[in-house]
Amino acid sequence: MMTTNEILRAAAQEKQILAAADTDTRNRALLAMADCLLEDAARILAANAEDVEAARGRISDVMIDRLLLNEARIAAMADGIREVAALPDPVGRILSRSVRPNGLIVEKTAVPFGVIAIIYESRPNVTSDAAALAVKSGNACVLRGGRDAFHSANAITTALRRGLARVGLPENLVSMVQDTDRASARELMTAVGLVDLLIPRGGAGLIRTCVENATVPCIETGTGICHVYIDAAAEVPMALDIIENAKTSRPSVCNAAEVCLVHSAVAAEFLPKMKKRLVEDRAAAGKTPVELRLDPRAAAIIPGTAAGADDFDTEFLDYVLAVRVVDSVEEATAHIAAHSTGHSEAIVTADDRVAAAFTARVNSAAVYVNASTRFTDGGEFGLGCEMGISTQKLHARGPMGLEELTTYQYIIRGCGQTR
Amino acid sequence: MMTTNEILRAAAQEKQILAAADTDTRNRALLAMADCLLEDAARILAANAEDVEAARGRISDVMIDRLLLNEARIAAMADGIREVAALPDPVGRILSRSVRPNGLIVEKTAVPFGVIAIIYESRPNVTSDAAALAVKSGNACVLRGGRDAFHSANAITTALRRGLARVGLPENLVSMVQDTDRASARELMTAVGLVDLLIPRGGAGLIRTCVENATVPCIETGTGICHVYIDAAAEVPMALDIIENAKTSRPSVCNAAEVCLVHSAVAAEFLPKMKKRLVEDRAAAGKTPVELRLDPRAAAIIPGTAAGADDFDTEFLDYVLAVRVVDSVEEATAHIAAHSTGHSEAIVTADDRVAAAFTARVNSAAVYVNASTRFTDGGEFGLGCEMGISTQKLHARGPMGLEELTTYQYIIRGCGQTR
């Protein structure tokens, strides 16, 4: 068994082989990885059964379901890898080219980072998704999964490594750290010179730990306290559709709305209708009603729980919505500036000038006019895939596709120029 | 006097005003800043005299000269600001646009970071250069200069702030931290939520301190252990011109070469000629000869100091060159991978296949074929200006111009779409 340091050194030593591999080689590797995943299905399912057995009683049924693999889910993972193979190659793109007066040809060229470390939690399919995106973008990857999916992730990694070997690439280009303790995560965060990029994918605690402790380049992903602002000029039926979708279509994900800001001019009409839609209609349909946490002005219009001190700074990831009444788009955007995590915010308005004020003042990664925050996603943006959603401003913002997994390099060709 | 925290809070609070200002307002602010710099020349020169007086005897004459201002240097600073005003606006560029099948219009738009903090050392003109680039790119800036230039930098900042006020912008968009102790630098490095980007400009010690301690997004700049590899297929006269230029044209800067790698097939011819050019010819012309630090194979061909353990890992910034003989381009690129800071490397060769192997294997920010490393510079690359040279892979690599001082944001326009 290799130690984490040995795994990192092997990846760093061999990363250049993948970086220099041509498009066809990387795509053939991906197809072989998909084949091997299917060939190894029985072994992967056996490993997964071991994980599920160990996890029962320790984690919730919802989490058990996320952990559970079957033939269909393995097939979906293989299909996911093949889809990545079919995407355009992000490596080697000429981002700009200029011929200088002295004859130097300066080309800005997309190149891989080198070694990408990915720290994630329980879903086994993240293993194959992340490895596929790394290989496609010419990067070696070192994966560090959660304890619950340890055997599953290892079996998947073994299959992926067989795929690399089948096309003559080193197996160490995709590796799985063999410890799931905190020390192994710390080791990845501080492996200066070995890890070229660290991407944590998981809950707010993991992200915070990485951002605070990483001395290697790190991209903060995922935490989303997303706001929907219902302007005075909003069409109320559209506003109801958008807040319902943003809050309830999948409350556990980062692009779900956590806060609704409502202009005072429309609050008396909108809030009772919103309460009917999110609370009563859902209860009547046998769905989980949304718990509304109201600021005093909203509470003067509709009944609900009084919002506590933290309710406007919490990523609920649940059927809970904090509600505040504001008097202007300026007050709304000031609230967002003070409380947002910079992920996604939406305005519902029929007034183009108010929409323009909102988009100019909100500096989150994604700003929506008359659409749900739920669209912040690599697939929905047309990127074809996604490694996570960046909530930082350096390098990548919002959904990170293949292009965001590359950096660039200047290559300058001359004929003896000196300065 | 405002504390560092008050300065940061003021910048963070008012950054949105500059981000929302149009191109014309930002350009008029720059021209007013240039005017005020000239109007305040007497005050700036008086402050500078105070700095020079205090520094005499404490710092070298070379450093005193870097610190010294006069009418011509102030005029050059004002001209520099006007040149920045004339550059294209980096803010608001549409980087990509797509209309999705559901009708959503997704625009990736260049936007300012917000507040950029810049920690630098003694040259007073960095104050006006950095402030001009920040204002042009829509960013508020908080400057923290070195002790030696404190009064000069403050007088310059006062002039620049008057320029902002003259066009109706808040003065706090350009501020100077009033402490030059370590605590003030630490405060900038850890001002999470207030500083959107930290750029250290200075020596290796400052850069390392920032990279190790910053919890805000930081761009590593400047340290350059640059290599020139003389291939077996090099034209020797071109190789001599390039190594002379890379080493001696300005040895104190980061894009100067520190290491020469020579293919064994050409070493017996090249090394004696290099020694003549860099040592004897320079001495005969009354110039400082280059001290050669030789690995054993080079030392078997020419006389010189034996290279010590650290000589291949040192940014000399002086008339010193470490020399090593290698047997192949692979050995050269392996040496570079092990010892480079990722800044700039060059190959001299007439063989296109060797050149391609070199550019594919070296992953530094700038890779040259048959040209001097000294060209790694915003002006030389056609960027029009430069905030520093990034040696990291995240966000920006190589010379950072105005575009690199922006991030992006997705703005999505719909008509009620839900997911």
CSV table of C-alpha atoms in Angstrom, one decimal, chain B residues 119-353:
chain,number,residue,atom,x,y,z
B,119,ILE,CA,2.0,45.0,-0.6
B,120,TYR,CA,5.2,46.4,-2.1
B,121,GLU,CA,8.6,47.7,-1.2
B,122,SER,CA,10.5,50.9,-1.9
B,123,ARG,CA,10.0,52.3,-5.4
B,124,PRO,CA,7.6,55.3,-5.0
B,125,ASN,CA,6.3,55.0,-8.6
B,126,VAL,CA,4.7,51.6,-7.8
B,127,THR,CA,2.2,53.7,-5.8
B,128,SER,CA,0.9,55.5,-8.9
B,129,ASP,CA,1.3,52.5,-11.3
B,130,ALA,CA,-0.6,50.2,-9.1
B,131,ALA,CA,-3.4,52.7,-8.3
B,132,ALA,CA,-3.8,53.5,-12.0
B,133,LEU,CA,-4.2,49.9,-13.0
B,134,ALA,CA,-6.6,49.2,-10.2
B,135,VAL,CA,-8.8,52.2,-11.0
B,136,LYS,CA,-8.8,51.4,-14.7
B,137,SER,CA,-9.9,47.9,-14.0
B,138,GLY,CA,-12.7,49.1,-11.7
B,139,ASN,CA,-11.0,47.9,-8.5
B,140,ALA,CA,-10.6,49.9,-5.3
B,141,CYS,CA,-7.0,49.5,-4.0
B,142,VAL,CA,-5.4,49.5,-0.6
B,143,LEU,CA,-1.7,50.0,-0.8
B,144,ARG,CA,0.9,49.1,1.7
B,145,GLY,CA,4.3,50.4,0.8
B,146,GLY,CA,7.7,50.0,2.4
B,147,ARG,CA,9.1,52.0,5.3
B,148,ASP,CA,11.8,53.8,3.2
B,149,ALA,CA,9.3,55.4,0.8
B,150,PHE,CA,6.6,56.1,3.4
B,151,HIS,CA,6.3,59.9,3.1
B,152,SER,CA,6.7,59.9,-0.7
B,153,ALA,CA,4.0,57.2,-1.1
B,154,ASN,CA,1.7,59.1,1.2
B,155,ALA,CA,2.1,62.4,-0.7
B,156,ILE,CA,1.6,60.6,-4.0
B,157,THR,CA,-1.6,58.9,-2.6
B,158,THR,CA,-2.9,62.2,-1.4
B,159,ALA,CA,-2.6,63.6,-4.9
B,160,LEU,CA,-4.2,60.6,-6.5
B,161,ARG,CA,-7.1,60.8,-4.0
B,162,ARG,CA,-7.6,64.5,-4.9
B,163,GLY,CA,-7.9,63.3,-8.5
B,164,LEU,CA,-10.7,60.9,-7.6
B,165,ALA,CA,-12.6,63.5,-5.7
B,166,ARG,CA,-12.3,65.9,-8.6
B,167,VAL,CA,-14.5,63.7,-10.8
B,168,GLY,CA,-16.9,62.9,-8.0
B,169,LEU,CA,-15.5,59.5,-6.9
B,170,PRO,CA,-14.9,58.6,-3.3
B,171,GLU,CA,-11.3,59.2,-2.1
B,172,ASN,CA,-11.3,55.9,-0.3
B,173,LEU,CA,-11.1,54.0,-3.6
B,174,VAL,CA,-7.3,54.5,-3.3
B,175,SER,CA,-5.8,54.3,0.1
B,176,MET,CA,-2.5,53.9,1.8
B,177,VAL,CA,-2.1,51.9,5.0
B,178,GLN,CA,-0.5,54.1,7.6
B,179,ASP,CA,1.6,51.4,9.2
B,180,THR,CA,4.6,49.8,7.7
B,181,ASP,CA,5.1,47.2,10.4
B,182,ARG,CA,4.5,43.5,9.9
B,183,ALA,CA,1.2,43.6,11.7
B,184,SER,CA,-0.3,45.8,9.0
B,185,ALA,CA,0.9,43.4,6.2
B,186,ARG,CA,-0.6,40.4,8.2
B,187,GLU,CA,-3.9,42.3,8.5
B,188,LEU,CA,-4.1,42.7,4.7
B,189,MET,CA,-3.3,39.0,4.2
B,190,THR,CA,-6.1,37.8,6.5
B,191,ALA,CA,-8.8,40.4,5.8
B,192,VAL,CA,-11.2,37.7,4.5
B,193,GLY,CA,-14.4,39.4,3.1
B,194,LEU,CA,-12.7,42.8,2.8
B,195,VAL,CA,-9.8,42.0,0.4
B,196,ASP,CA,-10.8,40.3,-2.8
B,197,LEU,CA,-7.3,39.9,-4.2
B,198,LEU,CA,-3.8,40.4,-2.6
B,199,ILE,CA,-0.8,41.0,-4.8
B,200,PRO,CA,2.6,41.1,-3.2
B,201,ARG,CA,5.3,42.9,-5.3
B,202,GLY,CA,8.8,42.6,-4.0
B,203,GLY,CA,11.5,40.2,-2.9
B,204,ALA,CA,11.3,36.5,-2.4
B,205,GLY,CA,10.9,36.9,1.4
B,206,LEU,CA,7.8,39.1,1.1
B,207,ILE,CA,6.2,36.8,-1.5
B,208,ARG,CA,6.8,33.7,0.6
B,209,THR,CA,5.4,35.4,3.7
B,210,CYS,CA,2.2,36.3,1.8
B,211,VAL,CA,1.8,32.9,0.1
B,212,GLU,CA,2.2,31.1,3.4
B,213,ASN,CA,0.0,33.4,5.5
B,214,ALA,CA,-2.6,34.8,3.2
B,215,THR,CA,-6.1,33.5,3.8
B,216,VAL,CA,-7.4,36.0,1.2
B,217,PRO,CA,-7.0,35.1,-2.5
B,218,CYS,CA,-3.3,35.9,-3.3
B,219,ILE,CA,-1.3,35.9,-6.5
B,220,GLU,CA,2.3,34.9,-6.2
B,221,THR,CA,4.6,37.1,-8.2
B,222,GLY,CA,8.0,37.6,-9.4
B,223,THR,CA,10.6,35.1,-8.1
B,224,GLY,CA,12.4,33.9,-11.2
B,225,ILE,CA,15.0,31.2,-11.3
B,226,CYS,CA,15.1,31.3,-15.1
B,227,HIS,CA,17.0,28.8,-17.3
B,228,VAL,CA,18.5,29.0,-20.7
B,229,TYR,CA,19.2,25.6,-22.3
B,230,ILE,CA,21.7,25.5,-25.1
B,231,ASP,CA,20.8,22.5,-27.2
B,232,ALA,CA,23.2,20.4,-29.4
B,233,ALA,CA,21.6,21.9,-32.4
B,234,ALA,CA,22.0,25.5,-31.2
B,235,GLU,CA,23.6,28.1,-33.4
B,236,VAL,CA,26.4,29.2,-31.2
B,237,PRO,CA,26.5,32.9,-32.0
B,238,MET,CA,22.7,33.1,-31.3
B,239,ALA,CA,23.2,31.2,-28.1
B,240,LEU,CA,26.0,33.6,-27.0
B,241,ASP,CA,23.8,36.6,-27.7
B,242,ILE,CA,20.8,35.1,-25.8
B,243,ILE,CA,22.7,34.0,-22.7
B,244,GLU,CA,24.6,37.4,-22.6
B,245,ASN,CA,21.3,39.3,-22.9
B,246,ALA,CA,19.4,37.0,-20.5
B,247,LYS,CA,22.1,37.2,-17.8
B,248,THR,CA,23.6,40.7,-18.1
B,249,SER,CA,21.2,43.2,-19.6
B,250,ARG,CA,19.5,43.7,-16.2
B,251,PRO,CA,20.5,41.1,-13.7
B,252,SER,CA,18.4,42.5,-10.8
B,253,VAL,CA,15.1,41.7,-12.4
B,254,CYS,CA,13.0,38.5,-12.2
B,255,ASN,CA,13.2,37.6,-15.9
B,256,ALA,CA,17.0,37.5,-15.9
B,257,ALA,CA,18.6,34.1,-16.4
B,258,GLU,CA,20.2,32.4,-13.4
B,259,VAL,CA,21.1,29.0,-14.9
B,260,CYS,CA,22.6,27.9,-18.2
B,261,LEU,CA,22.2,24.3,-19.2
B,262,VAL,CA,24.4,23.2,-22.0
B,263,HIS,CA,24.2,20.0,-24.1
B,264,SER,CA,27.3,17.9,-23.8
B,265,ALA,CA,27.7,17.7,-27.6
B,266,VAL,CA,28.2,21.5,-27.9
B,267,ALA,CA,29.7,22.2,-24.5
B,268,ALA,CA,33.3,22.0,-25.6
B,269,GLU,CA,32.7,24.6,-28.2
B,270,PHE,CA,30.2,26.8,-26.4
B,271,LEU,CA,31.5,27.0,-22.9
B,272,PRO,CA,34.9,28.6,-23.7
B,273,LYS,CA,33.2,31.1,-26.0
B,274,MET,CA,30.6,31.9,-23.3
B,275,LYS,CA,33.3,32.4,-20.7
B,276,LYS,CA,35.1,34.8,-23.1
B,277,ARG,CA,31.9,36.7,-23.8
B,278,LEU,CA,30.6,36.9,-20.2
B,279,VAL,CA,33.8,37.2,-18.3
B,280,GLU,CA,36.9,38.3,-20.3
B,281,ASP,CA,35.2,40.6,-22.9
B,282,ARG,CA,33.1,42.3,-20.1
B,283,ALA,CA,36.2,42.8,-17.9
B,284,ALA,CA,38.1,44.3,-20.9
B,285,ALA,CA,35.2,46.7,-21.6
B,286,GLY,CA,35.2,47.8,-18.0
B,287,LYS,CA,31.9,46.0,-17.2
B,288,THR,CA,31.3,43.7,-14.2
B,289,PRO,CA,32.3,40.2,-15.3
B,290,VAL,CA,29.9,37.4,-14.7
B,291,GLU,CA,30.9,34.9,-12.0
B,292,LEU,CA,30.4,31.4,-13.3
B,293,ARG,CA,29.5,28.6,-10.9
B,294,LEU,CA,30.2,25.3,-12.6
B,295,ASP,CA,29.0,21.7,-12.2
B,296,PRO,CA,31.9,19.2,-12.4
B,297,ARG,CA,31.3,18.5,-16.2
B,298,ALA,CA,31.4,22.2,-17.0
B,299,ALA,CA,34.4,22.7,-14.7
B,300,ALA,CA,36.3,20.0,-16.7
B,301,ILE,CA,36.0,22.3,-19.8
B,302,ILE,CA,36.4,25.9,-18.4
B,303,PRO,CA,37.8,27.3,-15.2
B,304,GLY,CA,35.4,28.9,-12.7
B,305,THR,CA,34.0,28.6,-9.2
B,306,ALA,CA,32.6,25.1,-8.3
B,307,ALA,CA,28.8,25.3,-8.0
B,308,GLY,CA,27.7,24.8,-4.4
B,309,ALA,CA,24.7,22.9,-3.1
B,310,ASP,CA,22.3,25.9,-3.4
B,311,ASP,CA,23.6,27.4,-6.6
B,312,PHE,CA,21.0,25.8,-8.8
B,313,ASP,CA,18.2,26.9,-6.5
B,314,THR,CA,19.1,30.6,-6.0
B,315,GLU,CA,17.8,33.7,-7.6
B,316,PHE,CA,21.1,35.5,-7.7
B,317,LEU,CA,19.7,38.8,-9.1
B,318,ASP,CA,23.4,39.6,-9.7
B,319,TYR,CA,26.3,38.9,-12.2
B,320,VAL,CA,26.4,35.2,-11.2
B,321,LEU,CA,25.4,32.3,-13.5
B,322,ALA,CA,25.2,28.6,-12.5
B,323,VAL,CA,26.2,26.3,-15.4
B,324,ARG,CA,25.5,22.6,-15.9
B,325,VAL,CA,26.2,20.2,-18.7
B,326,VAL,CA,23.4,17.8,-19.7
B,327,ASP,CA,23.2,14.9,-22.2
B,328,SER,CA,19.7,15.5,-23.6
B,329,VAL,CA,16.7,17.8,-23.8
B,330,GLU,CA,15.0,15.4,-21.4
B,331,GLU,CA,17.8,15.9,-18.8
B,332,ALA,CA,17.5,19.6,-19.3
B,333,THR,CA,13.7,19.7,-18.8
B,334,ALA,CA,14.0,17.3,-15.8
B,335,HIS,CA,16.5,19.8,-14.2
B,336,ILE,CA,14.1,22.7,-14.9
B,337,ALA,CA,11.1,20.8,-13.4
B,338,ALA,CA,13.2,20.2,-10.3
B,339,HIS,CA,14.7,23.7,-9.8
B,340,SER,CA,12.6,26.3,-11.7
B,341,THR,CA,10.2,28.7,-10.0
B,342,GLY,CA,8.0,28.5,-13.0
B,343,HIS,CA,8.7,31.9,-14.4
B,344,SER,CA,10.6,31.9,-17.8
B,345,GLU,CA,12.8,29.3,-19.5
B,346,ALA,CA,14.4,29.4,-23.0
B,347,ILE,CA,15.9,26.9,-25.4
B,348,VAL,CA,18.3,27.8,-28.1
B,349,THR,CA,18.1,25.2,-31.0
B,350,ALA,CA,17.8,25.0,-34.7
B,351,ASP,CA,16.0,21.6,-34.4
B,352,ASP,CA,12.2,22.1,-34.4
B,353,ARG,CA,11.6,18.6,-32.9
